[in-house]
Coordinates of N, CA and C in Angstrom, one line a residue:
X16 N 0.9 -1.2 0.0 CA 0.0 0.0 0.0 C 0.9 1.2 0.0
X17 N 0.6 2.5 -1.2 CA 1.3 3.2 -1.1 C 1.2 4.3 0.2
X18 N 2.0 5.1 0.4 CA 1.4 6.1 1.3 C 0.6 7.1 1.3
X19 N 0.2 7.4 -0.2 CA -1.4 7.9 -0.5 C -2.9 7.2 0.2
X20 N -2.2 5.9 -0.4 CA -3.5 4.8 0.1 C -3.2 4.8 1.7
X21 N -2.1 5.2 2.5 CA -2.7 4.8 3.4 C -3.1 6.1 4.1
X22 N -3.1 7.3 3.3 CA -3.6 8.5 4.5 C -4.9 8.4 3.6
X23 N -5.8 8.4 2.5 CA -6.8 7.9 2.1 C -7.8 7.0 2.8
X24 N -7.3 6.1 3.3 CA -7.5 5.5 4.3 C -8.1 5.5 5.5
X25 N -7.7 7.1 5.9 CA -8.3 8.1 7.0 C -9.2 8.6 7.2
X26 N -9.7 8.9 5.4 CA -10.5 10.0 5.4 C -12.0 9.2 5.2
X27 N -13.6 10.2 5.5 CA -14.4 9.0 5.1 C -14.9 9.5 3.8
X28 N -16.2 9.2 3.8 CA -16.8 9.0 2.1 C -16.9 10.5 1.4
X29 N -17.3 11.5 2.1 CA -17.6 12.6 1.7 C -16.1 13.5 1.4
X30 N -14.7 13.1 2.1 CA -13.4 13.8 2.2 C -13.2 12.9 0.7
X31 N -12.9 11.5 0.4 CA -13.1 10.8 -0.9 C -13.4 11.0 -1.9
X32 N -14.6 12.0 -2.0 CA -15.3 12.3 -2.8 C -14.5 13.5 -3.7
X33 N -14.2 14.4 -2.3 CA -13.6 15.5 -2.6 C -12.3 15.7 -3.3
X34 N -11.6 14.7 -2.5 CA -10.2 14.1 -2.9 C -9.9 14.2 -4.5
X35 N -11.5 12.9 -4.8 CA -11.0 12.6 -5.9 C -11.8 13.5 -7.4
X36 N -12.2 14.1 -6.7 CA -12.4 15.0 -7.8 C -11.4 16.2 -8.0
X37 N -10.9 16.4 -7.5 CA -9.6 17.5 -7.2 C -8.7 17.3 -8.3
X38 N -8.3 18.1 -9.1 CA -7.5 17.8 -10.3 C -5.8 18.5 -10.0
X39 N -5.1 18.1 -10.7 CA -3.6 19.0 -10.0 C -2.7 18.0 -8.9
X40 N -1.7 17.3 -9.3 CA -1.2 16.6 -8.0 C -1.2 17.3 -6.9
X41 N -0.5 18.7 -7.4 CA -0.1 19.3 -5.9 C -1.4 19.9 -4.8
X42 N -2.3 20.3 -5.6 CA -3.6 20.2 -5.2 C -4.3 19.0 -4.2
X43 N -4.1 17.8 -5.4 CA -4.8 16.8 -4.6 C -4.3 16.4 -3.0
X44 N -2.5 16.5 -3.3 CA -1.7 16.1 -1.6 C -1.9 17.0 -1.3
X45 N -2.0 18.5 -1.9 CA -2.1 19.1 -0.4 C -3.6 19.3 0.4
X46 N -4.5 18.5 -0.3 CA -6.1 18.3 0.5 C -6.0 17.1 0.8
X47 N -5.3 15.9 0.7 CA -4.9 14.7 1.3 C -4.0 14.9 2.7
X48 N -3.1 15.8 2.5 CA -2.5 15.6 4.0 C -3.0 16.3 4.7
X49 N -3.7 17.3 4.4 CA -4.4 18.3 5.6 C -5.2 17.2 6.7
X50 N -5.9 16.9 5.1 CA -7.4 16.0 6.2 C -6.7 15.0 6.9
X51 N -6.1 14.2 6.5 CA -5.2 13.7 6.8 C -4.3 13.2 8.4
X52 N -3.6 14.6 8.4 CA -3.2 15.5 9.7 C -4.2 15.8 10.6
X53 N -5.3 16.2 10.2 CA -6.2 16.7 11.3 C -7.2 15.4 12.2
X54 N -7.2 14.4 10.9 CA -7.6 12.9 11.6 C -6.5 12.7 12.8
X55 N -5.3 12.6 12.3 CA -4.4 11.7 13.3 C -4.3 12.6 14.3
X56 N -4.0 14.0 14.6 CA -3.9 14.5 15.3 C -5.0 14.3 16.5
X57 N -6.3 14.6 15.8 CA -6.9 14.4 16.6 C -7.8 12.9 17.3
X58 N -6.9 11.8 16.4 CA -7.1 10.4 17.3 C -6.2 10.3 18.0
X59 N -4.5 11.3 18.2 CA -3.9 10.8 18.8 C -4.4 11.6 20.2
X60 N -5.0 13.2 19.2 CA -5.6 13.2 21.5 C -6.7 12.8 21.8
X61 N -6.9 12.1 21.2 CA -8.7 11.6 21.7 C -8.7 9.8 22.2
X62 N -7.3 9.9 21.8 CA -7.1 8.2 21.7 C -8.1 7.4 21.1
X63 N -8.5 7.5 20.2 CA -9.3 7.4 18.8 C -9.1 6.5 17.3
X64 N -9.8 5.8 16.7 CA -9.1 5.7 15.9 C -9.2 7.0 14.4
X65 N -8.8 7.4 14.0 CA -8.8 8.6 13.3 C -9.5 8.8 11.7
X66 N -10.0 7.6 11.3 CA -10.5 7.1 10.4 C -12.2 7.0 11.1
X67 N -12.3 6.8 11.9 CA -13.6 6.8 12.6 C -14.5 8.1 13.4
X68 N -13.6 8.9 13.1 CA -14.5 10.6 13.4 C -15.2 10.7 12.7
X69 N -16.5 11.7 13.1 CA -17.4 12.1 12.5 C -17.7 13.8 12.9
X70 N -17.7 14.5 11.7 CA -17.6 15.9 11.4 C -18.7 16.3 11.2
X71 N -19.3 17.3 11.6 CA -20.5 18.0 11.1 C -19.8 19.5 10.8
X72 N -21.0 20.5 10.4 CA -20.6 21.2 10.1 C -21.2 22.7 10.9
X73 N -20.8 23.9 11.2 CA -21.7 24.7 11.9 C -22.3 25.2 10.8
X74 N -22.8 26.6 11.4 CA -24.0 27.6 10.6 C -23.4 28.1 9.6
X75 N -22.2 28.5 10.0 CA -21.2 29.7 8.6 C -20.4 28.1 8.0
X76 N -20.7 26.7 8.1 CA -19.3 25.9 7.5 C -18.2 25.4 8.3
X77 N -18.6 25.8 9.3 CA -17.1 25.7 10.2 C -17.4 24.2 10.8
X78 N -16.3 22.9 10.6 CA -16.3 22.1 10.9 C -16.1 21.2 12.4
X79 N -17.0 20.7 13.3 CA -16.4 20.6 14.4 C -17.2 18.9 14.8
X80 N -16.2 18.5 15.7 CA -16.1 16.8 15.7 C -17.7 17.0 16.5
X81 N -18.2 15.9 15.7 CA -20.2 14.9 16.6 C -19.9 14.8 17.9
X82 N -18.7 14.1 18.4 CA -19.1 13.9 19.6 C -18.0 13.9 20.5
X83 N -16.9 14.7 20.4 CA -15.8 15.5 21.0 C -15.9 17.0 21.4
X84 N -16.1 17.6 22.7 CA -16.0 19.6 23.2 C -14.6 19.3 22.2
X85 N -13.9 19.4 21.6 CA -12.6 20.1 21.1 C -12.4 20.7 19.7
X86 N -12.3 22.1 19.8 CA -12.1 23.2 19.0 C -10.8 22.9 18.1
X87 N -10.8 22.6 16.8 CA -9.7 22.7 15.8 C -10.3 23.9 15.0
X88 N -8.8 23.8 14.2 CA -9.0 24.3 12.7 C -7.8 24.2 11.8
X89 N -8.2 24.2 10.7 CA -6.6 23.9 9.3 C -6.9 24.5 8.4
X90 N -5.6 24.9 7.5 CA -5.4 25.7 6.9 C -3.8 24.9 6.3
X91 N -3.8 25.3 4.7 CA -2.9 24.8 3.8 C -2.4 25.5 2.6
X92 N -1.3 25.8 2.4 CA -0.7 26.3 1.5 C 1.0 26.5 0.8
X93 N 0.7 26.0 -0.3 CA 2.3 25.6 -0.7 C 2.7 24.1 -0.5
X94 N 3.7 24.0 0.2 CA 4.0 22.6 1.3 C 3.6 22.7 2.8
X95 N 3.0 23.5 2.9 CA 3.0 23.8 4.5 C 1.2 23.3 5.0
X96 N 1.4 22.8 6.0 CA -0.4 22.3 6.4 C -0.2 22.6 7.8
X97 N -1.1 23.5 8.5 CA -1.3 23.6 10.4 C -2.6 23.3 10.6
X98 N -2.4 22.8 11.7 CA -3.6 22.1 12.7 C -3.7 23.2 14.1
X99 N -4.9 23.6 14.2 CA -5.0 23.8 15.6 C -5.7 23.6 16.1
X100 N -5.1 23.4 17.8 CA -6.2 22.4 18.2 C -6.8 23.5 19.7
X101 N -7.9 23.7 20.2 CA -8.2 24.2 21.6 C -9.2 23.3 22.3
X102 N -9.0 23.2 23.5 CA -10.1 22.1 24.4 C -10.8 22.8 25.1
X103 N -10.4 24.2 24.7 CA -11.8 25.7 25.9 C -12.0 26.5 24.9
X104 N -11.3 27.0 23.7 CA -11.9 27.8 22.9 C -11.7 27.7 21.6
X105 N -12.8 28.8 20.5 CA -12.8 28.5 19.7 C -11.6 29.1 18.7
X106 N -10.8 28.1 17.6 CA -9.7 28.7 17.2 C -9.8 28.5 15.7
X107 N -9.0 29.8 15.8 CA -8.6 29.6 13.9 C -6.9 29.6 13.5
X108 N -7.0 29.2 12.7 CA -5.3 29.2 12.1 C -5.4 29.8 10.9
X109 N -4.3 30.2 10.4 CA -4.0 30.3 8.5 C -2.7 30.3 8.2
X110 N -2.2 30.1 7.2 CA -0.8 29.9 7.1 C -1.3 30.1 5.2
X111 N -0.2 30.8 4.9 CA -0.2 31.5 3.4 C 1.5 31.4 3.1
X112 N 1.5 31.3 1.8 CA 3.1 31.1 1.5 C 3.2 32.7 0.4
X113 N 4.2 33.5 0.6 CA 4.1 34.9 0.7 C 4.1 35.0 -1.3
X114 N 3.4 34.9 -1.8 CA 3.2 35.3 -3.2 C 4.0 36.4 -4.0
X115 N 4.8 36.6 -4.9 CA 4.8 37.9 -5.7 C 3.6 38.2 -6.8
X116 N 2.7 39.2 -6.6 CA 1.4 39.4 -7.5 C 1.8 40.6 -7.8
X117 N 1.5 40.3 -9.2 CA 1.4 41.8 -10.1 C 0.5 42.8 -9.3
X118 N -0.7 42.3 -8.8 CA -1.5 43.1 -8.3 C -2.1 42.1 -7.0
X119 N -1.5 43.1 -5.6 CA -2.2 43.0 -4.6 C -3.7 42.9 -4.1
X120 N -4.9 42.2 -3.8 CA -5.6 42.5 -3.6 C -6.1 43.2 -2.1
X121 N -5.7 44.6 -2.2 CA -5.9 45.9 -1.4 C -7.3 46.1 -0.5
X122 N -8.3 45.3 -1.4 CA -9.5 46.5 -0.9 C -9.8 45.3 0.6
X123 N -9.2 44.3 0.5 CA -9.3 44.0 2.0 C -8.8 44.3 3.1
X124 N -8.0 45.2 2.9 CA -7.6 46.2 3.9 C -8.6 47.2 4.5
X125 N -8.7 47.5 5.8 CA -9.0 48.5 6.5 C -8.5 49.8 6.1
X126 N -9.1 51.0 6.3 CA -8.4 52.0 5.6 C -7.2 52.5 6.7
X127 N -7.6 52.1 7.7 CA -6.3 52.5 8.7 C -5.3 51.4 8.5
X128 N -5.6 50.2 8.1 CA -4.8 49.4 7.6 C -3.7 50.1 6.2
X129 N -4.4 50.5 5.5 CA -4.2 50.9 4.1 C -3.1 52.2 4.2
X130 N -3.2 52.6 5.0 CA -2.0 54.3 5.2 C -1.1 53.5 5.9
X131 N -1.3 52.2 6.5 CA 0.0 52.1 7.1 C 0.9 50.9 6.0
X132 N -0.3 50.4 5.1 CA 0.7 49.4 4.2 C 1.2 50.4 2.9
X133 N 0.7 51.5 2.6 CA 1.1 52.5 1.4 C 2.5 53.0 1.5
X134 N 3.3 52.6 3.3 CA 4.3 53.2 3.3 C 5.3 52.4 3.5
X135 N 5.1 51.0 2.7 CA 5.6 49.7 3.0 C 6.6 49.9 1.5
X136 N 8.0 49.7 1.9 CA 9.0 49.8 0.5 C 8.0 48.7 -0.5
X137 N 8.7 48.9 -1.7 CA 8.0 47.8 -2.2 C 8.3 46.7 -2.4
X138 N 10.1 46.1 -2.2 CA 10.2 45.1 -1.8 C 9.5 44.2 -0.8
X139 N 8.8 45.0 0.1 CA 8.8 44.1 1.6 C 6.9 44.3 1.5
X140 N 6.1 44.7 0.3 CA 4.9 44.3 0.6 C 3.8 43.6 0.4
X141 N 4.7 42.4 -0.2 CA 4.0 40.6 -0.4 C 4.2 40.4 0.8
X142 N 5.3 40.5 1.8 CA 5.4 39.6 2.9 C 4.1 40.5 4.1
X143 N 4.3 41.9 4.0 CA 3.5 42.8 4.7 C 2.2 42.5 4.3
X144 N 1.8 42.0 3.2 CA -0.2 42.2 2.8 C -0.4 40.4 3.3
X145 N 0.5 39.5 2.9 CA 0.5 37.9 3.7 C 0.4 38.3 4.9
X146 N 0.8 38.7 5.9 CA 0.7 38.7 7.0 C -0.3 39.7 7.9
X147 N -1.1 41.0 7.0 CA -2.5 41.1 7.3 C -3.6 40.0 6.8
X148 N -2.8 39.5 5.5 CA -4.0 38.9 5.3 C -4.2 37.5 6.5
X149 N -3.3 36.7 6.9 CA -3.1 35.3 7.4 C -4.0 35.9 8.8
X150 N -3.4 37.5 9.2 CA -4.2 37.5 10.7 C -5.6 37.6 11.0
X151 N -6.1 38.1 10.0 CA -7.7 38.3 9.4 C -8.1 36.8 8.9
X152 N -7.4 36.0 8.1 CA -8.4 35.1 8.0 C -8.4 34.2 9.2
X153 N -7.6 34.3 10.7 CA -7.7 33.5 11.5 C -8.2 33.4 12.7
X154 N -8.5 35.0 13.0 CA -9.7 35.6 13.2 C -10.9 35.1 12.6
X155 N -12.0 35.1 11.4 CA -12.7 35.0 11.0 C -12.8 33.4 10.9
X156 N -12.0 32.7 10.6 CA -11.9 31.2 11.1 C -12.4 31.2 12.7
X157 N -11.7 32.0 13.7 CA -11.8 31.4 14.7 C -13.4 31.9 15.7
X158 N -13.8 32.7 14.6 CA -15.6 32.8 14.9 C -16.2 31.9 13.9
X159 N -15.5 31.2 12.9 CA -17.1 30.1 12.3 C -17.1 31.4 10.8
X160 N -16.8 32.5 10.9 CA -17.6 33.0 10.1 C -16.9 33.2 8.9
X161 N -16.1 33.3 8.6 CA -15.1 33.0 7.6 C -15.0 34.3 6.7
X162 N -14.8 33.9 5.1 CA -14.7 35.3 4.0 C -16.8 35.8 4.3
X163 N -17.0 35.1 4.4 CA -18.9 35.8 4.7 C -19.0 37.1 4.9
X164 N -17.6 37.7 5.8 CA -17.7 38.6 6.6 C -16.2 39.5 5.7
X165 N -16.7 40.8 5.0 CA -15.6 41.5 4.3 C -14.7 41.5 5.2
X166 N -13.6 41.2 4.5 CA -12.0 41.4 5.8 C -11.4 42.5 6.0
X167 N -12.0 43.4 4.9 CA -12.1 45.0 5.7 C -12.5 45.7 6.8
X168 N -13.6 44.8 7.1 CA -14.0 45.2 8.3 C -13.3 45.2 9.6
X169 N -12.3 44.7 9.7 CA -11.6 44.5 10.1 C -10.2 44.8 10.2
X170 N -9.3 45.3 11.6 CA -8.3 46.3 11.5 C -7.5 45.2 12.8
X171 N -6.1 44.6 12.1 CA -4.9 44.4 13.0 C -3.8 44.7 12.9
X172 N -3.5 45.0 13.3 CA -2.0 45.7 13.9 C -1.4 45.7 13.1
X173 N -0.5 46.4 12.4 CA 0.6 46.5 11.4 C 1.6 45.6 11.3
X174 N 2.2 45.0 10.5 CA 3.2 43.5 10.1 C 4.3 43.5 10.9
X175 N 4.4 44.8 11.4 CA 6.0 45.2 12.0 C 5.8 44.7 13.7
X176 N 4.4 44.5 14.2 CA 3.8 45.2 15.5 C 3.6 44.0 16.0
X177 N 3.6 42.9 17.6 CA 2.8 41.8 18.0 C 1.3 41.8 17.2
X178 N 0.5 40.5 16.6 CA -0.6 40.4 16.1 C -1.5 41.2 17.3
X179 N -2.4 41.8 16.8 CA -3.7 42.3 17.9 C -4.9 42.4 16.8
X180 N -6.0 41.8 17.4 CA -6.7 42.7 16.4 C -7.7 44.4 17.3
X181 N -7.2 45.6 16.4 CA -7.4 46.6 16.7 C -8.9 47.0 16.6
X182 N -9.6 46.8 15.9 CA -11.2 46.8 15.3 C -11.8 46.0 14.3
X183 N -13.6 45.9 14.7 CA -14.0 45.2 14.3 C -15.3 46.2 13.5
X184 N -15.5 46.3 12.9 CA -16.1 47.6 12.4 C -17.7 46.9 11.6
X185 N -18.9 47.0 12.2 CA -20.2 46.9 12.2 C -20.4 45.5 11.6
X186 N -20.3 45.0 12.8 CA -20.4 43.2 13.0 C -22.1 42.8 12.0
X187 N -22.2 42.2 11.4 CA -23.1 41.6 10.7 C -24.7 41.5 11.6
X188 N -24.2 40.8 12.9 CA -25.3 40.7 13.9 C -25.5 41.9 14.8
X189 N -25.0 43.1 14.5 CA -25.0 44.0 15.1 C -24.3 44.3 16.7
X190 N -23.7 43.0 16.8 CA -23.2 42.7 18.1 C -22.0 42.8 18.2
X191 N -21.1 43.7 19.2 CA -19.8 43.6 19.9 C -19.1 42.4 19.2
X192 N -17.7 42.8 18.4 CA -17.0 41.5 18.6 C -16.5 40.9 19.7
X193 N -16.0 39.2 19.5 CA -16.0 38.5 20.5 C -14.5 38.9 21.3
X194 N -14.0 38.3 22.5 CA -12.6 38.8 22.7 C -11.9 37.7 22.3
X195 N -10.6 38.6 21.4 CA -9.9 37.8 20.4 C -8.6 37.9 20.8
X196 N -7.9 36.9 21.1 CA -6.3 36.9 21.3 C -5.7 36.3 19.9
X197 N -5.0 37.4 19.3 CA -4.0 36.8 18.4 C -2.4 36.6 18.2
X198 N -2.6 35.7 17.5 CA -0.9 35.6 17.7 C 0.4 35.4 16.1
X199 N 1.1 35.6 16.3 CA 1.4 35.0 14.9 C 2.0 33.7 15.2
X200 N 2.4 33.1 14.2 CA 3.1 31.6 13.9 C 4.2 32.0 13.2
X201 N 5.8 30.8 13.9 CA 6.9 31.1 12.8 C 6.4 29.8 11.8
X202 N 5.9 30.1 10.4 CA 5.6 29.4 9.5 C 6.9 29.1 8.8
X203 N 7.9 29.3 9.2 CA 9.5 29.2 8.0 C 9.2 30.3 7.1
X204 N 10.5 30.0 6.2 CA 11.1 30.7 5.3 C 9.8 31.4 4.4
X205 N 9.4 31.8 3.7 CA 8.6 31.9 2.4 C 7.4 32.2 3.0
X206 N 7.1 31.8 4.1 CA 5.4 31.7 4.7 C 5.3 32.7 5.7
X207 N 3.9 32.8 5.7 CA 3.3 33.4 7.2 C 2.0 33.3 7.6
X208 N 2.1 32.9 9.3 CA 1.0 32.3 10.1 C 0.6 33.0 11.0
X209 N -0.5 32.5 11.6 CA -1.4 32.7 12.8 C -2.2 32.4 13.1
X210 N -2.5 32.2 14.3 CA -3.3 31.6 15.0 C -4.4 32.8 16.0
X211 N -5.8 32.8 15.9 CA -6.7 33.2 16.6 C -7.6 32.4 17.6
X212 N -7.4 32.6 19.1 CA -8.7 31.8 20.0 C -9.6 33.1 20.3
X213 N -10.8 32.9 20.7 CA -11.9 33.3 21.3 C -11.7 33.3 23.0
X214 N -11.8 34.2 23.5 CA -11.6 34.7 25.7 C -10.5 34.9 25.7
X215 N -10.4 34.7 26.7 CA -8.9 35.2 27.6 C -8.0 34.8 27.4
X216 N -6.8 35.1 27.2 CA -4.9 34.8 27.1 C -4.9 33.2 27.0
X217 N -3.8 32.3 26.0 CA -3.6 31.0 25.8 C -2.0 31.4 25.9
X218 N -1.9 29.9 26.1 CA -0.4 29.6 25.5 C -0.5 28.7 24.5
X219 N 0.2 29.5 23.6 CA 0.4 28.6 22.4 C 1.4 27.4 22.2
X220 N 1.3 26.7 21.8 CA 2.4 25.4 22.2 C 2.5 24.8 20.8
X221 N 3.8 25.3 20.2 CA 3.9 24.6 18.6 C 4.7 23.3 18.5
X222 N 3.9 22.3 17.9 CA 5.1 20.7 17.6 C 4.9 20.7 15.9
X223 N 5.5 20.5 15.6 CA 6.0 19.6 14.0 C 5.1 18.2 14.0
X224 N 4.5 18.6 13.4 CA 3.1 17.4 13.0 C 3.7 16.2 11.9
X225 N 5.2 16.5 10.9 CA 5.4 15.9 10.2 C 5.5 14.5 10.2
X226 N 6.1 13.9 11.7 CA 5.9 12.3 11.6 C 4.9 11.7 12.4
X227 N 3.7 12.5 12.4 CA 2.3 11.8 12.8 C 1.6 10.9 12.0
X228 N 2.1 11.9 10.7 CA 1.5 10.9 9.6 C 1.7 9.7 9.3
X229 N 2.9 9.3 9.2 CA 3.9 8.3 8.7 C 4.0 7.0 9.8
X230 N 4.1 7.3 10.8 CA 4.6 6.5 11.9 C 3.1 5.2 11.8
X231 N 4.2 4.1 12.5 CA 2.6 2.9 12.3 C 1.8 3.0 13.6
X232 N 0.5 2.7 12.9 CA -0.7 2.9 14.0 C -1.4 2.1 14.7
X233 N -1.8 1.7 15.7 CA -1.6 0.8 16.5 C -3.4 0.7 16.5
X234 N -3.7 -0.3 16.7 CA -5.1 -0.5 16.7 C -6.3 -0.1 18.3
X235 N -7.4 0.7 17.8 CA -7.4 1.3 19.2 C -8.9 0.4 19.1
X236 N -9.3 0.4 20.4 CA -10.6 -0.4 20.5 C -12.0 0.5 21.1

């Protein structure tokens, strides 16, 4: 069995589905190891077998285990795939590998975002617009609500500055945003990450997921 087949293996009928309609090698592994990663990770803390979760989905999409309290989320791009996991609140991740684009897409910026990226050399404003962009979508992951919600609405802290997010500018439900601790991730060379929970102060605790996959798995009952 190759090692396709055996992280294939993991996923159930509806991940399958998805898999295999996916055209593009690098496409297809990189939606094979995600799901993939997020199974084993979370059979290894659930002591589980990982192949045997069941996923529903919330109101905005946002995926969360039938019959586990524990808060993930994943995100994939390039070679790079993160998992995060919370057991009290709800979390988002994103991880983006830093692009050179002819043309920036700007208008997801805040306007007080936007005076402070205009004064960004131009060498250094792929890595500067990745890294408002990664902190806004991990935020919006880490409420369930995702792109639904324009990411202009939204204002965090300048590329140079610890992640915060500074404003949340006329919430959909009319209601107060929630309280949001952000952080950034060292994603390596080329990339950039972060991580959003919902309440009060976490400690973030980063491991290398790389040989979760690979290692043999022991049969759980």
């Amino acid at each position: 069995m190759s090692a396709s087949d055996e992280l294939c293996a993991l996923l159930d009928a509806r991940e399958r589905r998805v898999y295999e309609a996916l055209t593009g090698e690098p496409v297809r592994a990189q939606y094979l190891t995600a799901h993939a990663l997020l199974r084993s990770v979370l059979g290894d803390l659930l002591d589980r077998d990982p192949a045997g979760l069941a996923f529903g989905k919330g109101p905005h999409g946002k995926p969360f285990l039938t019959d586990a309290p524990v808060e993930f989320s994943i995100s994939h791009s390039g070679e790079l795939v993160a998992v995060a996991l919370s057991a009290d609140a709800p979390v988002g991740v994103d991880v983006e590998r830093v692009t050179e684009l002819a043309e920036l897409p700007l208008p997801v910026l805040s306007a007080r975002e936007r005076a402070v990226f205009d004064l960004v050399p131009g060498p250094e404003r792929a890595v500067a617009f990745t890294a408002y962009w990664v902190r806004k979508e991990a935020v919006l992951k880490a409420t369930g609500e995702g792109l639904r919600v324009d990411p202009a609405r939204l204002t965090v802290s300048a590329p140079d500055r610890p992640a915060e997010l500074l404003d949340w500018r006329g919430r959909n439900d009319g209601q107060p945003h929630p309280e949001v601790r952000l952080y950034d991730l060292d994603a390596g060379d080329g990339y950039r990450g972060a991580v959003a929970l919902l309440g009060g102060a976490h400690r973030i605790v980063r491991h290398d997921g790389g040989g979760v996959l690979h290692r043999p798995r022991r049969i759980r009952g």
